[in-house]
């Protein structure tokens, strides 16, 4: 059993969680190697909503300033009723309450900044290599293979390979992502096509209509481009089926516009101005709750979407991946005689699962607030649909100091916890 910090960590997947883990491990003085199946030139579309818990981690890693200047900074999403009257607000960020505004930023910008830092730190990344399977794990480490037949080894392997994770097949055999029955249909549209010049209209917004919610969220720096979308019940497809639906813009547009006359005026205007080439889909899959996020031999770990892909309504998918990576990187350098890997991993997984469970519960409440009116009102009475309460009520989520929590726990086991150098960013990037 490993009872010293690992000196070689392999990370499968250079997505948001994998890149963050690599930077966070480097900050802790632990060497790692990233393996990514895609080419670095592959570009990704769409934007992400990031809340203070994610932004605090990115800030600690020296990435916040350049990201916030490239995205749309805001505080709340307004909930409007079918008369387009604002009935409630949900805080996705707030400087006074949670230290940071929320940030909506293109995924490509986020990946580019994370990759740039990985390069600056000289962290090795092998692109175009697809992980295939674990060959063996024992007290000396883990060896693994790629689809092209090549092999590698490490003290620990971390699968940050997303919702359809191959590493998870080893950690939790037989567990597959489950389709929720809902697919989001979205488009990117100029705000000026929806809201007349000079009219002040709250955005981001979720308009709660007869058939659910129509969401509009600005996604570029000045808020002039808006993501507009809603979700529909749709039968599960295989990969080819989803690709075919995405390619059939006419069918997608018709689906997007189903019952158009039932939406309030602003949603109708958006639906009448959809730029077809920007139509996109997002079928909601979730990963069932896993018993473990690590293998019996503890040398293989999964995190991010590979461990817990969650529904999107609270905008916490990527943020929980950041937290997983940041906390795992905090705990690994603390391994020692009083803190072997198995004890550390049991604590880490339980602590992470508890937070993910709370996020899932919050997400369900938010989902319920987007249901058709009659169902929503019943659930509101039962306290099962989200309604705002006291100022700062999301402090448990946004103000959590997850690294400090890990170090406090480590101290109970080892009496002292090693902290990472305060001037880490300056020394590594300027030096
Ligand atoms: C349309 C959409 C909108 C979203 N909006 C938000 C939002 O607003 N806020 C939010 O917090 N979250 C959002 N999410 C969720 C968020 O994108 C995910 O939670 C996040 O990307 C998970 O990061 P990850 O690194 O764990 O996995 P991924 O981002 O899926 O990265 C996995 C990486 O592993 C690589 N990989 C996979 N298999 C292998 C293999 N066998 N070998 C080598 N490499 C491999 C992949 O190429 C990829 O680069 C959204 C998701 C979607 C689809």
mmCIF file with all atom_site columns, C-alpha atoms and ligand atoms in Angstrom, residues 12-18 35-38 47-50 104 107 129-131 160-163 166 282 303-306 315-319, ligand 1:
data_model
loop_
_atom_site.group_PDB
_atom_site.id
_atom_site.type_symbol
_atom_site.label_atom_id
_atom_site.label_alt_id
_atom_site.label_comp_id
_atom_site.label_asym_id
_atom_site.label_entity_id
_atom_site.label_seq_id
_atom_site.pdbx_PDB_ins_code
_atom_site.Cartn_x
_atom_site.Cartn_y
_atom_site.Cartn_z
_atom_site.occupancy
_atom_site.B_iso_or_equiv
_atom_site.pdbx_formal_charge
_atom_site.auth_seq_id
_atom_site.auth_comp_id
_atom_site.auth_asym_id
_atom_site.auth_atom_id
_atom_site.pdbx_PDB_model_num
ATOM   1  C CA  . UNK A 1 12  ? -6.211  9.917  -18.782 1.00 0.00 ? 12  UNK A CA  1
ATOM   2  C CA  . UNK A 1 13  ? -8.099  12.783 -20.429 1.00 0.00 ? 13  UNK A CA  1
ATOM   3  C CA  . UNK A 1 14  ? -6.953  16.371 -20.896 1.00 0.00 ? 14  UNK A CA  1
ATOM   4  C CA  . UNK A 1 15  ? -10.426 17.889 -20.489 1.00 0.00 ? 15  UNK A CA  1
ATOM   5  C CA  . UNK A 1 16  ? -11.375 20.361 -17.767 1.00 0.00 ? 16  UNK A CA  1
ATOM   6  C CA  . UNK A 1 17  ? -10.843 17.964 -14.827 1.00 0.00 ? 17  UNK A CA  1
ATOM   7  C CA  . UNK A 1 18  ? -7.653  16.370 -16.187 1.00 0.00 ? 18  UNK A CA  1
ATOM   8  C CA  . UNK A 1 35  ? -2.781  11.321 -22.144 1.00 0.00 ? 35  UNK A CA  1
ATOM   9  C CA  . UNK A 1 36  ? -5.533  12.660 -24.413 1.00 0.00 ? 36  UNK A CA  1
ATOM   10 C CA  . UNK A 1 37  ? -7.212  10.932 -27.328 1.00 0.00 ? 37  UNK A CA  1
ATOM   11 C CA  . UNK A 1 38  ? -7.993  14.153 -29.219 1.00 0.00 ? 38  UNK A CA  1
ATOM   12 C CA  . UNK A 1 47  ? -20.035 28.080 -23.277 1.00 0.00 ? 47  UNK A CA  1
ATOM   13 C CA  . UNK A 1 48  ? -20.040 27.087 -19.609 1.00 0.00 ? 48  UNK A CA  1
ATOM   14 C CA  . UNK A 1 49  ? -21.433 28.778 -16.533 1.00 0.00 ? 49  UNK A CA  1
ATOM   15 C CA  . UNK A 1 50  ? -18.898 28.846 -13.706 1.00 0.00 ? 50  UNK A CA  1
ATOM   16 C CA  . UNK A 1 104 ? -20.053 32.422 -18.584 1.00 0.00 ? 104 UNK A CA  1
ATOM   17 C CA  . UNK A 1 107 ? -15.373 26.080 -23.281 1.00 0.00 ? 107 UNK A CA  1
ATOM   18 C CA  . UNK A 1 129 ? -3.437  8.494  -27.757 1.00 0.00 ? 129 UNK A CA  1
ATOM   19 C CA  . UNK A 1 130 ? -6.523  6.553  -26.679 1.00 0.00 ? 130 UNK A CA  1
ATOM   20 C CA  . UNK A 1 131 ? -6.406  4.726  -23.348 1.00 0.00 ? 131 UNK A CA  1
ATOM   21 C CA  . UNK A 1 160 ? -10.543 12.085 -16.017 1.00 0.00 ? 160 UNK A CA  1
ATOM   22 C CA  . UNK A 1 161 ? -11.956 10.733 -19.249 1.00 0.00 ? 161 UNK A CA  1
ATOM   23 C CA  . UNK A 1 162 ? -15.486 12.072 -19.111 1.00 0.00 ? 162 UNK A CA  1
ATOM   24 C CA  . UNK A 1 163 ? -18.984 10.638 -18.896 1.00 0.00 ? 163 UNK A CA  1
ATOM   25 C CA  . UNK A 1 166 ? -13.082 3.804  -20.254 1.00 0.00 ? 166 UNK A CA  1
ATOM   26 C CA  . UNK A 1 282 ? -27.428 18.045 -25.382 1.00 0.00 ? 282 UNK A CA  1
ATOM   27 C CA  . UNK A 1 303 ? -13.013 11.844 -11.038 1.00 0.00 ? 303 UNK A CA  1
ATOM   28 C CA  . UNK A 1 304 ? -14.985 14.554 -12.830 1.00 0.00 ? 304 UNK A CA  1
ATOM   29 C CA  . UNK A 1 305 ? -17.742 13.404 -15.184 1.00 0.00 ? 305 UNK A CA  1
ATOM   30 C CA  . UNK A 1 306 ? -16.227 9.915  -15.193 1.00 0.00 ? 306 UNK A CA  1
ATOM   31 C CA  . UNK A 1 315 ? -24.401 24.641 -13.647 1.00 0.00 ? 315 UNK A CA  1
ATOM   32 C CA  . UNK A 1 316 ? -22.109 22.578 -11.411 1.00 0.00 ? 316 UNK A CA  1
ATOM   33 C CA  . UNK A 1 317 ? -20.865 19.756 -13.693 1.00 0.00 ? 317 UNK A CA  1
ATOM   34 C CA  . UNK A 1 318 ? -17.473 21.214 -14.463 1.00 0.00 ? 318 UNK A CA  1
ATOM   35 C CA  . UNK A 1 319 ? -17.217 22.908 -11.062 1.00 0.00 ? 319 UNK A CA  1
HETATM 36 C C1  . LIG B 2 .   ? -23.664 21.327 -23.776 1.00 0.00 ? 1   LIG B C1  1
HETATM 37 C C2  . LIG B 2 .   ? -23.052 21.261 -22.394 1.00 0.00 ? 1   LIG B C2  1
HETATM 38 C C3  . LIG B 2 .   ? -23.140 22.380 -21.556 1.00 0.00 ? 1   LIG B C3  1
HETATM 39 C C4  . LIG B 2 .   ? -22.598 22.341 -20.275 1.00 0.00 ? 1   LIG B C4  1
HETATM 40 N N1  . LIG B 2 .   ? -22.700 23.440 -19.480 1.00 0.00 ? 1   LIG B N1  1
HETATM 41 C C5  . LIG B 2 .   ? -22.118 23.440 -18.259 1.00 0.00 ? 1   LIG B C5  1
HETATM 42 C C6  . LIG B 2 .   ? -22.114 24.615 -17.454 1.00 0.00 ? 1   LIG B C6  1
HETATM 43 O O1  . LIG B 2 .   ? -22.666 25.645 -17.832 1.00 0.00 ? 1   LIG B O1  1
HETATM 44 N N2  . LIG B 2 .   ? -21.483 24.567 -16.244 1.00 0.00 ? 1   LIG B N2  1
HETATM 45 C C7  . LIG B 2 .   ? -20.854 23.423 -15.795 1.00 0.00 ? 1   LIG B C7  1
HETATM 46 O O2  . LIG B 2 .   ? -20.287 23.434 -14.693 1.00 0.00 ? 1   LIG B O2  1
HETATM 47 N N3  . LIG B 2 .   ? -20.865 22.287 -16.536 1.00 0.00 ? 1   LIG B N3  1
HETATM 48 C C8  . LIG B 2 .   ? -21.465 22.272 -17.746 1.00 0.00 ? 1   LIG B C8  1
HETATM 49 N N4  . LIG B 2 .   ? -21.455 21.142 -18.506 1.00 0.00 ? 1   LIG B N4  1
HETATM 50 C C9  . LIG B 2 .   ? -20.839 19.937 -17.952 1.00 0.00 ? 1   LIG B C9  1
HETATM 51 C C10 . LIG B 2 .   ? -19.330 19.998 -18.148 1.00 0.00 ? 1   LIG B C10 1
HETATM 52 O O3  . LIG B 2 .   ? -19.044 20.225 -19.501 1.00 0.00 ? 1   LIG B O3  1
HETATM 53 C C11 . LIG B 2 .   ? -18.695 18.706 -17.672 1.00 0.00 ? 1   LIG B C11 1
HETATM 54 O O4  . LIG B 2 .   ? -19.080 18.482 -16.344 1.00 0.00 ? 1   LIG B O4  1
HETATM 55 C C12 . LIG B 2 .   ? -17.181 18.814 -17.760 1.00 0.00 ? 1   LIG B C12 1
HETATM 56 O O5  . LIG B 2 .   ? -16.753 19.011 -19.095 1.00 0.00 ? 1   LIG B O5  1
HETATM 57 C C13 . LIG B 2 .   ? -16.538 17.546 -17.214 1.00 0.00 ? 1   LIG B C13 1
HETATM 58 O O6  . LIG B 2 .   ? -15.144 17.649 -17.390 1.00 0.00 ? 1   LIG B O6  1
HETATM 59 P P1  . LIG B 2 .   ? -14.259 16.339 -17.436 1.00 0.00 ? 1   LIG B P1  1
HETATM 60 O O7  . LIG B 2 .   ? -12.870 16.835 -17.688 1.00 0.00 ? 1   LIG B O7  1
HETATM 61 O O8  . LIG B 2 .   ? -14.516 15.517 -16.226 1.00 0.00 ? 1   LIG B O8  1
HETATM 62 O O9  . LIG B 2 .   ? -14.770 15.524 -18.693 1.00 0.00 ? 1   LIG B O9  1
HETATM 63 P P2  . LIG B 2 .   ? -14.687 15.950 -20.223 1.00 0.00 ? 1   LIG B P2  1
HETATM 64 O O10 . LIG B 2 .   ? -14.834 17.416 -20.369 1.00 0.00 ? 1   LIG B O10 1
HETATM 65 O O11 . LIG B 2 .   ? -15.651 15.071 -20.927 1.00 0.00 ? 1   LIG B O11 1
HETATM 66 O O12 . LIG B 2 .   ? -13.203 15.568 -20.647 1.00 0.00 ? 1   LIG B O12 1
HETATM 67 C C14 . LIG B 2 .   ? -12.808 14.225 -20.809 1.00 0.00 ? 1   LIG B C14 1
HETATM 68 C C15 . LIG B 2 .   ? -11.552 14.197 -21.681 1.00 0.00 ? 1   LIG B C15 1
HETATM 69 O O13 . LIG B 2 .   ? -11.088 12.845 -21.743 1.00 0.00 ? 1   LIG B O13 1
HETATM 70 C C16 . LIG B 2 .   ? -10.764 12.524 -23.092 1.00 0.00 ? 1   LIG B C16 1
HETATM 71 N N5  . LIG B 2 .   ? -10.888 11.068 -23.245 1.00 0.00 ? 1   LIG B N5  1
HETATM 72 C C17 . LIG B 2 .   ? -12.040 10.354 -23.212 1.00 0.00 ? 1   LIG B C17 1
HETATM 73 N N6  . LIG B 2 .   ? -11.773 9.035  -23.359 1.00 0.00 ? 1   LIG B N6  1
HETATM 74 C C18 . LIG B 2 .   ? -10.422 8.921  -23.482 1.00 0.00 ? 1   LIG B C18 1
HETATM 75 C C19 . LIG B 2 .   ? -9.539  7.814  -23.671 1.00 0.00 ? 1   LIG B C19 1
HETATM 76 N N7  . LIG B 2 .   ? -10.004 6.550  -23.745 1.00 0.00 ? 1   LIG B N7  1
HETATM 77 N N8  . LIG B 2 .   ? -8.212  8.055  -23.772 1.00 0.00 ? 1   LIG B N8  1
HETATM 78 C C20 . LIG B 2 .   ? -7.706  9.328  -23.700 1.00 0.00 ? 1   LIG B C20 1
HETATM 79 N N9  . LIG B 2 .   ? -8.522  10.417 -23.525 1.00 0.00 ? 1   LIG B N9  1
HETATM 80 C C21 . LIG B 2 .   ? -9.860  10.216 -23.407 1.00 0.00 ? 1   LIG B C21 1
HETATM 81 C C22 . LIG B 2 .   ? -11.758 13.335 -23.917 1.00 0.00 ? 1   LIG B C22 1
HETATM 82 O O14 . LIG B 2 .   ? -11.308 13.517 -25.246 1.00 0.00 ? 1   LIG B O14 1
HETATM 83 C C23 . LIG B 2 .   ? -11.821 14.632 -23.124 1.00 0.00 ? 1   LIG B C23 1
HETATM 84 O O15 . LIG B 2 .   ? -10.835 15.564 -23.522 1.00 0.00 ? 1   LIG B O15 1
HETATM 85 C C24 . LIG B 2 .   ? -21.973 21.149 -19.796 1.00 0.00 ? 1   LIG B C24 1
HETATM 86 C C25 . LIG B 2 .   ? -21.898 20.028 -20.635 1.00 0.00 ? 1   LIG B C25 1
HETATM 87 C C26 . LIG B 2 .   ? -22.428 20.080 -21.927 1.00 0.00 ? 1   LIG B C26 1
HETATM 88 C C27 . LIG B 2 .   ? -22.358 18.848 -22.795 1.00 0.00 ? 1   LIG B C27 1
#
